[in-house]
Coordinates of C-alpha atoms in Angstrom, one line a residue:
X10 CA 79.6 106.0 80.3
X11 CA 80.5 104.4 77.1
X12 CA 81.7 100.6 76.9
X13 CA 85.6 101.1 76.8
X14 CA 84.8 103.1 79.8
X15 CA 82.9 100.8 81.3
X16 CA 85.1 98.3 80.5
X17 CA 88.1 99.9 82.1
X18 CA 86.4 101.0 85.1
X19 CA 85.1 97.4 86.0
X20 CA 89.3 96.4 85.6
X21 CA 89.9 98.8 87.8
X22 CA 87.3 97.0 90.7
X23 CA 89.1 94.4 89.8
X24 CA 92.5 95.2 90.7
X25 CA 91.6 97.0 93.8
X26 CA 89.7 94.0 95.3
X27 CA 92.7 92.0 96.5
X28 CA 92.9 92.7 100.2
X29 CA 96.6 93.5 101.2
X30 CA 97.7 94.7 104.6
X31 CA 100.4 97.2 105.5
X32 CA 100.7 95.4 109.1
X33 CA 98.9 92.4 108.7
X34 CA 99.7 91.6 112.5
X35 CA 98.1 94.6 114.5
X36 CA 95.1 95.0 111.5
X37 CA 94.0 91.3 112.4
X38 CA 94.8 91.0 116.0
X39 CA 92.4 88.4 117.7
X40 CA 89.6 90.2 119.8
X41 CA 91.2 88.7 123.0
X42 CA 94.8 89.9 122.6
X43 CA 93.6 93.4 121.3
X44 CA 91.7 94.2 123.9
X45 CA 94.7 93.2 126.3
X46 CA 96.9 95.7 124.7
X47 CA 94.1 98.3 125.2
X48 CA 94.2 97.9 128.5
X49 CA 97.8 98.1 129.2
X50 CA 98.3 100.9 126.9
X51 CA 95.2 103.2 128.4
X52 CA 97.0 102.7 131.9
X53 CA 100.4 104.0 130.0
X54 CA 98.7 106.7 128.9
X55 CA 96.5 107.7 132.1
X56 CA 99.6 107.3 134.3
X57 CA 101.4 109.6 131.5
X58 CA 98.3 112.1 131.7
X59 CA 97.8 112.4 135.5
X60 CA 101.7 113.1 135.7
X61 CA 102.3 115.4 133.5
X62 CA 99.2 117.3 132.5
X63 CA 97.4 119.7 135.4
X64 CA 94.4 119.8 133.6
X65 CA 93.9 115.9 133.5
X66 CA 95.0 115.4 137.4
X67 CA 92.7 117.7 138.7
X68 CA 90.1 116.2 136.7
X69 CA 91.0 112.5 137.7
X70 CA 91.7 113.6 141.7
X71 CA 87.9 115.3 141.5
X72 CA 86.8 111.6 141.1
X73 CA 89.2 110.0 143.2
X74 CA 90.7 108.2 140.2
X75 CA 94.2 107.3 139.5
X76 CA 95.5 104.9 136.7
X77 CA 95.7 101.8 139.2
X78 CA 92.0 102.5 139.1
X79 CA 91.6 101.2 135.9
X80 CA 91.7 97.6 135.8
X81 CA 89.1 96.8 133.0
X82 CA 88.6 98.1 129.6
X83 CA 84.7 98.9 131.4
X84 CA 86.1 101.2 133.6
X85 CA 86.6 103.8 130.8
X86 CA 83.3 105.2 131.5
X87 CA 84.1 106.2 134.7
X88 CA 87.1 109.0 133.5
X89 CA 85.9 112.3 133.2
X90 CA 85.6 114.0 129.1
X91 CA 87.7 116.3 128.0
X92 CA 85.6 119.1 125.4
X93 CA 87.2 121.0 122.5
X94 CA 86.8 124.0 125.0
X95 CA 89.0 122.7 127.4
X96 CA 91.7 123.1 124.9
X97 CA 91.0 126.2 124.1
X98 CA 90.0 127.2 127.5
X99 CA 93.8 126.4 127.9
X100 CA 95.0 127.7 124.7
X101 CA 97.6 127.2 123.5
X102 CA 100.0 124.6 125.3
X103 CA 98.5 124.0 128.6
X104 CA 97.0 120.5 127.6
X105 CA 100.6 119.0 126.6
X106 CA 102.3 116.3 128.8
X107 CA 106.0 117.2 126.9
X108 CA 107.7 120.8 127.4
X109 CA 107.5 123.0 123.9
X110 CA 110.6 122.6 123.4
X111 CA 110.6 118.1 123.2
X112 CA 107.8 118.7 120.4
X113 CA 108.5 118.5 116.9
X114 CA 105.6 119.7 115.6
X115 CA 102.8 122.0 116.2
X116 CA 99.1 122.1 114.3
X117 CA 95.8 124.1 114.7
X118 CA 92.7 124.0 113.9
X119 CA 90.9 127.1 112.2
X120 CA 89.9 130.0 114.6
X121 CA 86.6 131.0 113.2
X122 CA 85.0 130.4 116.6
X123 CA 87.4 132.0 118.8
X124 CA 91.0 130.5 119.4
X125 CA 92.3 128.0 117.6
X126 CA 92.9 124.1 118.8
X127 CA 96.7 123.9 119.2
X128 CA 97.8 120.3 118.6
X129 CA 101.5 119.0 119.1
X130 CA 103.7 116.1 118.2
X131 CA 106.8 114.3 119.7
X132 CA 109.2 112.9 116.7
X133 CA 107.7 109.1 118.1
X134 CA 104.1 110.6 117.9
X135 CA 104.7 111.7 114.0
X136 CA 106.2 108.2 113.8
X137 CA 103.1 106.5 114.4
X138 CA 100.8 109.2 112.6
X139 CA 103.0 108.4 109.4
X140 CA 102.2 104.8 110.1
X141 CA 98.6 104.4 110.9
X142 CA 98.0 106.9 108.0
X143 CA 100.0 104.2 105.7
X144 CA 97.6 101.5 107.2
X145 CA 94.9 103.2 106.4
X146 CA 95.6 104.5 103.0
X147 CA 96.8 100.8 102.3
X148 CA 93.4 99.9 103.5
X149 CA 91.5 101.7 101.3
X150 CA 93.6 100.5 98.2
X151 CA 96.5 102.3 98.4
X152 CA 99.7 100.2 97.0
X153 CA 103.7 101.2 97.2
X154 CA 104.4 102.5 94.5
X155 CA 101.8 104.2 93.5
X156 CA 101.5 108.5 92.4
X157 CA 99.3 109.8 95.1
X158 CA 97.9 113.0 94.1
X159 CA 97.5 115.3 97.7
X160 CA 95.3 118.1 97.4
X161 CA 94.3 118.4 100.7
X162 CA 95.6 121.6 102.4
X163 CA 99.3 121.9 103.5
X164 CA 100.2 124.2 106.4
X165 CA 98.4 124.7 110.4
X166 CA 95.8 122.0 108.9
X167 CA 96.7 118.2 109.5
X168 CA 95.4 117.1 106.1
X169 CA 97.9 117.5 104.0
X170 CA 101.1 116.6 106.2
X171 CA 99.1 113.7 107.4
X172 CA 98.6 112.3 103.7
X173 CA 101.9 113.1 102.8
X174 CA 103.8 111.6 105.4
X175 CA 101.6 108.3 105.7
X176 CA 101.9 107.8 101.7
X177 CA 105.9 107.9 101.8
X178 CA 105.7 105.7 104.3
X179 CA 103.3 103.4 102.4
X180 CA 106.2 104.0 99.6
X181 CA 104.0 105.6 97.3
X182 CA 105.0 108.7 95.0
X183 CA 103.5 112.1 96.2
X184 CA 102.6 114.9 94.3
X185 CA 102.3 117.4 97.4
X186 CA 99.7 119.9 95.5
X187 CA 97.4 121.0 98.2
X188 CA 94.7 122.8 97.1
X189 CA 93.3 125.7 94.6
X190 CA 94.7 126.3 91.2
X191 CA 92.5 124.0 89.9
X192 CA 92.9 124.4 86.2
X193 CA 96.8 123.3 87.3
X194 CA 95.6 119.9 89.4
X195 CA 93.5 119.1 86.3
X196 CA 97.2 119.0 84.0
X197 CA 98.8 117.2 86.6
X198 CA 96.5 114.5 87.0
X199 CA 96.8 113.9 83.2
X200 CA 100.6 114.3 83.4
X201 CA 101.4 112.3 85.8
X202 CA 99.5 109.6 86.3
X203 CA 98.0 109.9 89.6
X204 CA 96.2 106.9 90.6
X205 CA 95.0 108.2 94.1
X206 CA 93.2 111.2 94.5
X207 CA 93.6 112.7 98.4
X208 CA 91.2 115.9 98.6
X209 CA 88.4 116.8 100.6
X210 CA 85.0 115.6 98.5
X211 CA 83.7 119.1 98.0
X212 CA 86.9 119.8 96.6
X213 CA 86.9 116.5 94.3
X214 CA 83.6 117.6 92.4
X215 CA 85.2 120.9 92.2
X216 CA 88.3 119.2 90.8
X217 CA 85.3 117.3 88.4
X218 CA 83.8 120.5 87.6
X219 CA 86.9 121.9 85.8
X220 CA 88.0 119.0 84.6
X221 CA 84.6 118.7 82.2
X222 CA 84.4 122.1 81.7
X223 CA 87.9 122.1 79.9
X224 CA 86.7 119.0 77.8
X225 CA 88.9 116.5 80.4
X226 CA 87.8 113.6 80.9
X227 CA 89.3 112.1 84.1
X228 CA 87.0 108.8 84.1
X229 CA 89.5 107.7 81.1
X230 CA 92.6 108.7 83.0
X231 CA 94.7 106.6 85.3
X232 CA 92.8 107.3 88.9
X233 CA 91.3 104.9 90.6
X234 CA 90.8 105.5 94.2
X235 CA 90.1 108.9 95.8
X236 CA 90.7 108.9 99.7
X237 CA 88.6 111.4 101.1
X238 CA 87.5 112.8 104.5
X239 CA 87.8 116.4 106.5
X240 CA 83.8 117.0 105.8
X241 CA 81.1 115.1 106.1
X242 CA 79.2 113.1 102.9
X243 CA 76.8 111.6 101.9
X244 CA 76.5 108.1 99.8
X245 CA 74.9 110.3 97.3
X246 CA 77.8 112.7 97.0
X247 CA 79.9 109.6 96.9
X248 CA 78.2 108.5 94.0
X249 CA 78.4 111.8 92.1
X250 CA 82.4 111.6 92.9
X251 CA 82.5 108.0 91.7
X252 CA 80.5 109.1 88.7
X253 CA 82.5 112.1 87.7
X254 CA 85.9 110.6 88.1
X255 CA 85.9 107.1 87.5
X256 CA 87.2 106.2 90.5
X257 CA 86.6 104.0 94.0
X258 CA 85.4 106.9 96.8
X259 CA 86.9 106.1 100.0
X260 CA 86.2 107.3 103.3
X261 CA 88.7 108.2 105.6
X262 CA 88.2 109.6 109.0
X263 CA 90.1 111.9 111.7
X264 CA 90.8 115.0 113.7
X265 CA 93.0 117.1 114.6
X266 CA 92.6 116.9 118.8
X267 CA 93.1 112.6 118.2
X268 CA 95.5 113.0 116.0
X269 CA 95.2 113.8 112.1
X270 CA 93.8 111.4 109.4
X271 CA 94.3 108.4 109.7
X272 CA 91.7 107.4 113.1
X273 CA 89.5 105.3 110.7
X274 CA 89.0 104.7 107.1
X275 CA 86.9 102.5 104.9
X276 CA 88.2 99.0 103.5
X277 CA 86.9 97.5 99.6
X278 CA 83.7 96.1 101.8
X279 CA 82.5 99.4 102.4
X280 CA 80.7 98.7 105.4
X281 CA 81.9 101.0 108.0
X282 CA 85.5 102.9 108.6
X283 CA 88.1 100.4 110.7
X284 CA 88.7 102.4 113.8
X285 CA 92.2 101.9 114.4
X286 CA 91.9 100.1 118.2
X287 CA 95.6 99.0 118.8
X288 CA 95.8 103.4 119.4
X289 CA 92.3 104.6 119.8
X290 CA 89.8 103.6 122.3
X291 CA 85.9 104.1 121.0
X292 CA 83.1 104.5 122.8
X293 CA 79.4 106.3 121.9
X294 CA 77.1 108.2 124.5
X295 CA 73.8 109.4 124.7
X296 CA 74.7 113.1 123.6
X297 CA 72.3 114.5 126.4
X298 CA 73.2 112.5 129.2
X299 CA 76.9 111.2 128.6
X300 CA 75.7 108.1 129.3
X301 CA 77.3 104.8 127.1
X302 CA 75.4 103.1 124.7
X303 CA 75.3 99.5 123.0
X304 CA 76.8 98.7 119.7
X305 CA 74.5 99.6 117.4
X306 CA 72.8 102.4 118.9
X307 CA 73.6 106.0 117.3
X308 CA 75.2 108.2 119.6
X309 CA 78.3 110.6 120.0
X310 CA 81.9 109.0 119.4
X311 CA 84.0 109.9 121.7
X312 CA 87.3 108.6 121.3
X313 CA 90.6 108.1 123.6
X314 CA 94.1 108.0 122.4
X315 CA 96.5 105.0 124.0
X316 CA 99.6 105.9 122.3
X317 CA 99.9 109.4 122.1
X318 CA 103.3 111.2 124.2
X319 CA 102.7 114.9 123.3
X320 CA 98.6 115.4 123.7
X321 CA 97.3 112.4 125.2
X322 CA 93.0 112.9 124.9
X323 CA 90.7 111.1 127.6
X324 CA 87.5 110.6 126.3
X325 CA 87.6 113.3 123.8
X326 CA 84.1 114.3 122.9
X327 CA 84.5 114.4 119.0
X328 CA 80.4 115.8 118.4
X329 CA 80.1 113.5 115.9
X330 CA 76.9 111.1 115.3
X331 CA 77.5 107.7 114.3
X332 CA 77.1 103.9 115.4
X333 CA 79.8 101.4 115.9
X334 CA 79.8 97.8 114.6
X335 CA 82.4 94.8 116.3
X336 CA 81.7 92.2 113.7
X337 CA 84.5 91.0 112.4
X338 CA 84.6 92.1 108.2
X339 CA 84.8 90.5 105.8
X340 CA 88.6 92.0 104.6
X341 CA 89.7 89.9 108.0
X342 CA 90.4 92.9 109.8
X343 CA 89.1 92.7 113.3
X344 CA 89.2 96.2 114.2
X345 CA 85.4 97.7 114.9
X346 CA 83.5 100.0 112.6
X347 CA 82.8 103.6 112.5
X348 CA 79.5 103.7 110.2
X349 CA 79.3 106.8 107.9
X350 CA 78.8 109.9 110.4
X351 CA 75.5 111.4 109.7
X352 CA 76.4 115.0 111.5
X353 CA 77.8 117.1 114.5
X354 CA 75.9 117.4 117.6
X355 CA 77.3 120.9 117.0
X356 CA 76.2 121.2 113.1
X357 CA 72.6 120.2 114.0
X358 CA 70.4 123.2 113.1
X359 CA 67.0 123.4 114.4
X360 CA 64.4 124.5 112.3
X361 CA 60.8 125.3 113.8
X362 CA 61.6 122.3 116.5
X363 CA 62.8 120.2 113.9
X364 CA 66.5 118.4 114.0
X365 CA 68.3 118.7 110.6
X366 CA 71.9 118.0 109.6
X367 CA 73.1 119.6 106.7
X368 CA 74.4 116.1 105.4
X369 CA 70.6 115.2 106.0
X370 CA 69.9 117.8 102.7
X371 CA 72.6 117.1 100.7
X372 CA 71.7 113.4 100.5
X373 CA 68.6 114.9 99.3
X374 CA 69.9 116.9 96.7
X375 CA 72.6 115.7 95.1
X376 CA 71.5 113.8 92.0
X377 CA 68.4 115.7 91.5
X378 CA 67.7 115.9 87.8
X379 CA 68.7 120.0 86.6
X380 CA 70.9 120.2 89.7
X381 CA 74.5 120.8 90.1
X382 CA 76.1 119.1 93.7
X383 CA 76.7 122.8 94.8
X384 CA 74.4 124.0 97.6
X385 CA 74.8 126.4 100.6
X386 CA 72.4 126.8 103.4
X387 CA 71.6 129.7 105.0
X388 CA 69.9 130.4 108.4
X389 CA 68.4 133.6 109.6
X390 CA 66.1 134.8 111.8
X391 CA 62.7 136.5 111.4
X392 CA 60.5 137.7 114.7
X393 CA 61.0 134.9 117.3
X394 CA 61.5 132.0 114.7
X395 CA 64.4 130.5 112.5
X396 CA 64.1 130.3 108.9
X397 CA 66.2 128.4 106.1
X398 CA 66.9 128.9 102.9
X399 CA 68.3 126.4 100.8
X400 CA 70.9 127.6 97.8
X401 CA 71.4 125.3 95.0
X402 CA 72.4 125.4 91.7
X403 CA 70.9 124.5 88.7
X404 CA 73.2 122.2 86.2
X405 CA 72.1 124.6 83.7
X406 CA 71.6 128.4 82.4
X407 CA 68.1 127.1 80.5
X408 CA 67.3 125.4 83.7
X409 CA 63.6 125.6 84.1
X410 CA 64.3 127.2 87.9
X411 CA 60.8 127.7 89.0
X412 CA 60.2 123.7 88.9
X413 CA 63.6 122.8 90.2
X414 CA 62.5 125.3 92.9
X415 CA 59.3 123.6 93.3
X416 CA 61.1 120.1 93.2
X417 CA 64.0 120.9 95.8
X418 CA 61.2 122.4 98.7
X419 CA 59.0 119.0 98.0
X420 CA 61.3 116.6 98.5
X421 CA 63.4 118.2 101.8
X422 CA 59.8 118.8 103.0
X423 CA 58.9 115.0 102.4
X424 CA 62.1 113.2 103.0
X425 CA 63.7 115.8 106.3
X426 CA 60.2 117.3 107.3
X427 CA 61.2 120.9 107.3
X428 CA 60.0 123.6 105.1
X429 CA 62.6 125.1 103.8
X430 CA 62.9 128.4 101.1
X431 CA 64.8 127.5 98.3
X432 CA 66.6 129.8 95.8
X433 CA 67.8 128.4 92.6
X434 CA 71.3 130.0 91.2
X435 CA 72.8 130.1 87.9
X436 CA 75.7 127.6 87.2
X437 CA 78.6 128.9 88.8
X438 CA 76.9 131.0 91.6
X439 CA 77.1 128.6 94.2
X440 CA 80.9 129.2 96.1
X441 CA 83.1 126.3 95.3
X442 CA 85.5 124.6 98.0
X443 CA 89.2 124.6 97.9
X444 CA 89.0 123.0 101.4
X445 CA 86.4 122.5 103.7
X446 CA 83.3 123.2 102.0
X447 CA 81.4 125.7 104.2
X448 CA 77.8 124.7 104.1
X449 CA 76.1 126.9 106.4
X450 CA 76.1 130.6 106.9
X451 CA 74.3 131.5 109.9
X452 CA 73.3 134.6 109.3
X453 CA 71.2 134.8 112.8
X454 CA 72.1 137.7 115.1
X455 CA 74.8 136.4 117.6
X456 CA 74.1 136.6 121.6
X457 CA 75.6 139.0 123.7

């Protein structure tokens, strides 16, 4: 990076250092009170669950719960989960406590797996999406005012209606892009100034990519903070973002069964996403046994909604590994931590009785020297066994590929302890992402 570069991009830490709140009140809330309205809003939202949702009532009566049962936030752990399956199990409106026609607004997830997940929201459930997306783009630097540059997907996914909404609410200036036409996003974040970047982070290098390949150069351009989630990454791909772009990489955290983005997103201090609390309650469990476990400990977040009308969630088992952290942070905000989740309990691929998450590899490979951050991995199955091959892409056409090939098997043999095949593409070869980056293709024959 040369010095004017340099220079500007150390301004630009600068300005985005001063901590600003968009509700300074609930963000800061002392321990004592928070927990308080926890507890009043669970019972609000149990008592609105067991009423008006079958599904939830039969699973409360089976252990001979009702909300008067709860009386302390530590009685949580005695209310039944509640799995992705069970809404698709009953697919696609059976989990709502309002009639069809009280809700505003439907979502769903993608139905690559069977049904989709069908999510809905009262007019007051939007209401507080928009706002505790504006608290948490706020958080991670967002000001009014600014030109928010959305390419996160518009439509059945909750990414791009989630952004949008919460950044008018913040005040700021959206350019509602969504993704693809990438050539076109490149023009408009010259043209009009963005200075936030919302995209998924495959889709940011992606954005990168083009950008240098037309002789852009967006580190010298207005952005300054990229707010992205809907995937998991690693610090390393984080770096490559920062790198690329010239900008602050933030992570932000959500889904669609809790609500959208907006559960939990990363302040300047970068030591863990603020999980919302005044709305979500957190908890992680042994993954195995459902059991709780400490602060600290990595486990399974499973998270509960407290102010939800339309699709209230009771200990929604999320499948994602990560710890949580109640130390107050340094920004003042006294909302716990999500630290950066490593991987899905359902994403875990096991290789020869080995555990591997594919965020596991791509902390491994991104930033190796003659590779591009593109990579795929694909599982298949030979005799009795699993096998993996790992796709990357060299940064270059005269990339020496046999010791890149060498290189890449070494270190995800010494740093993840599997051996892994690895095929080294030409620059290009490697699918690129226009939303969720898919990562895996299992190509192993499926079970009857």
């Amino acid at each position: 990076m040369s010095a004017m570069l340099q220079a500007r991009f150390q301004s630009k830490v600068h300005h985005r250092a001063r901590t600003w709140h968009f509700d300074r009140e609930a963000e800061t809330l002392p321990r004592e009170r928070l927990e308080r309205l926890q507890l009043a809003r669970l019972r609000a939202t149990l008592k609105n669950a067991y009423q008006n949702v079958p599904f939830h009532k039969s699973k409360m009566q089976e252990k001979g719960l009702s909300a008067r049962d709860i009386r302390s936030l530590k009685d949580l752990a005695g209310l039944p989960f509640t799995l992705k399956s069970d809404l698709r199990d009953h697919y696609p409106f059976g989990l709502f406590a309002r009639p069809r026609k009280s809700l505003a607004r439907l979502h769903a997830s993608s139905g690559t797996t069977g049904k989709p997940t069908v999510v809905g929201y009262t007019r007051a459930d939007i209401a507080t999406w928009s706002n505790l997306m504006a608290r948490s783009l706020a958080c991670a630097g967002v000001r009014p005012g600014d030109v928010v540059h959305n390419a996160y997907g518009y439509g059945l996914f909750t990414g791009g209606l989630g952004a949008h909404y919460g950044a008018e609410r913040l005040g700021a200036t959206v350019v509602p892009v969504s993704g693809g036409g990438t050539e076109r996003q490149v023009a408009l974040l010259q043209d009009l100034g963005a200075r936030v970047l919302c995209a998924t982070p495959s889709y940011a290098l992606n954005i990168a990519e083009v950008a240098e390949r037309e002789g852009v150069d967006l580190r010298a351009g207005s952005l300054e903070i990229g707010v992205f989630g809907a995937e998991p990454w690693s610090e390393a791909m984080r770096a490559e973002i920062e790198a690329r772009l010239g900008l602050k990489a933030v992570d932000v955290y959500g889904l669609s069964e809790i609500m959208g983005p907006g559960v939990a997103v990363e302040c300047e201090a970068q030591e863990g996403l603020h999980g919302w609390e005044d709305h979500f309650l957190f908890e992680t469990i042994d993954p195995d046994t459902g059991k709780p476990l400490p602060d600290g400990a990595a486990g399974e977040l499973v998270i509960t909604t407290l102010t939800k009308q339309a699709l209230p969630m009771i200990r929604y088992r999320t499948r994602d590994i990560t710890r949580l952290a109640r130390e107050r942070c340094a920004c003042g905000r006294t909302h716990l931590r999500i630290r950066r989740i490593t991987g899905r309990n359902d994403d875990m691929l096991i290789i020869r009785g080995v555990n591997v998450y594919p965020s596991q590899i791509e902390a491994v490979l991104v930033g190796l020297p003659g590779l591009a951050p593109h990579y795929q991995l694909v599982l298949e199955r030979r005799g009795s066994l699993d096998e993996l091959t790992v796709e990357v892409e060299a940064a270059s056409a005269e990339g020496a590929f046999p010791e890149i090939q060498r290189q890449v098997g070494h270190h995800i043999k010494s740093r993840v302890g599997v051996t892994a095949a690895v095929v080294v593409k030409r620059p290009g070869e490697v699918p690129r992402s226009q939303g969720k980056a898919v990562r895996v293709r299992d190509l192993r024959p499926k079970a009857p």
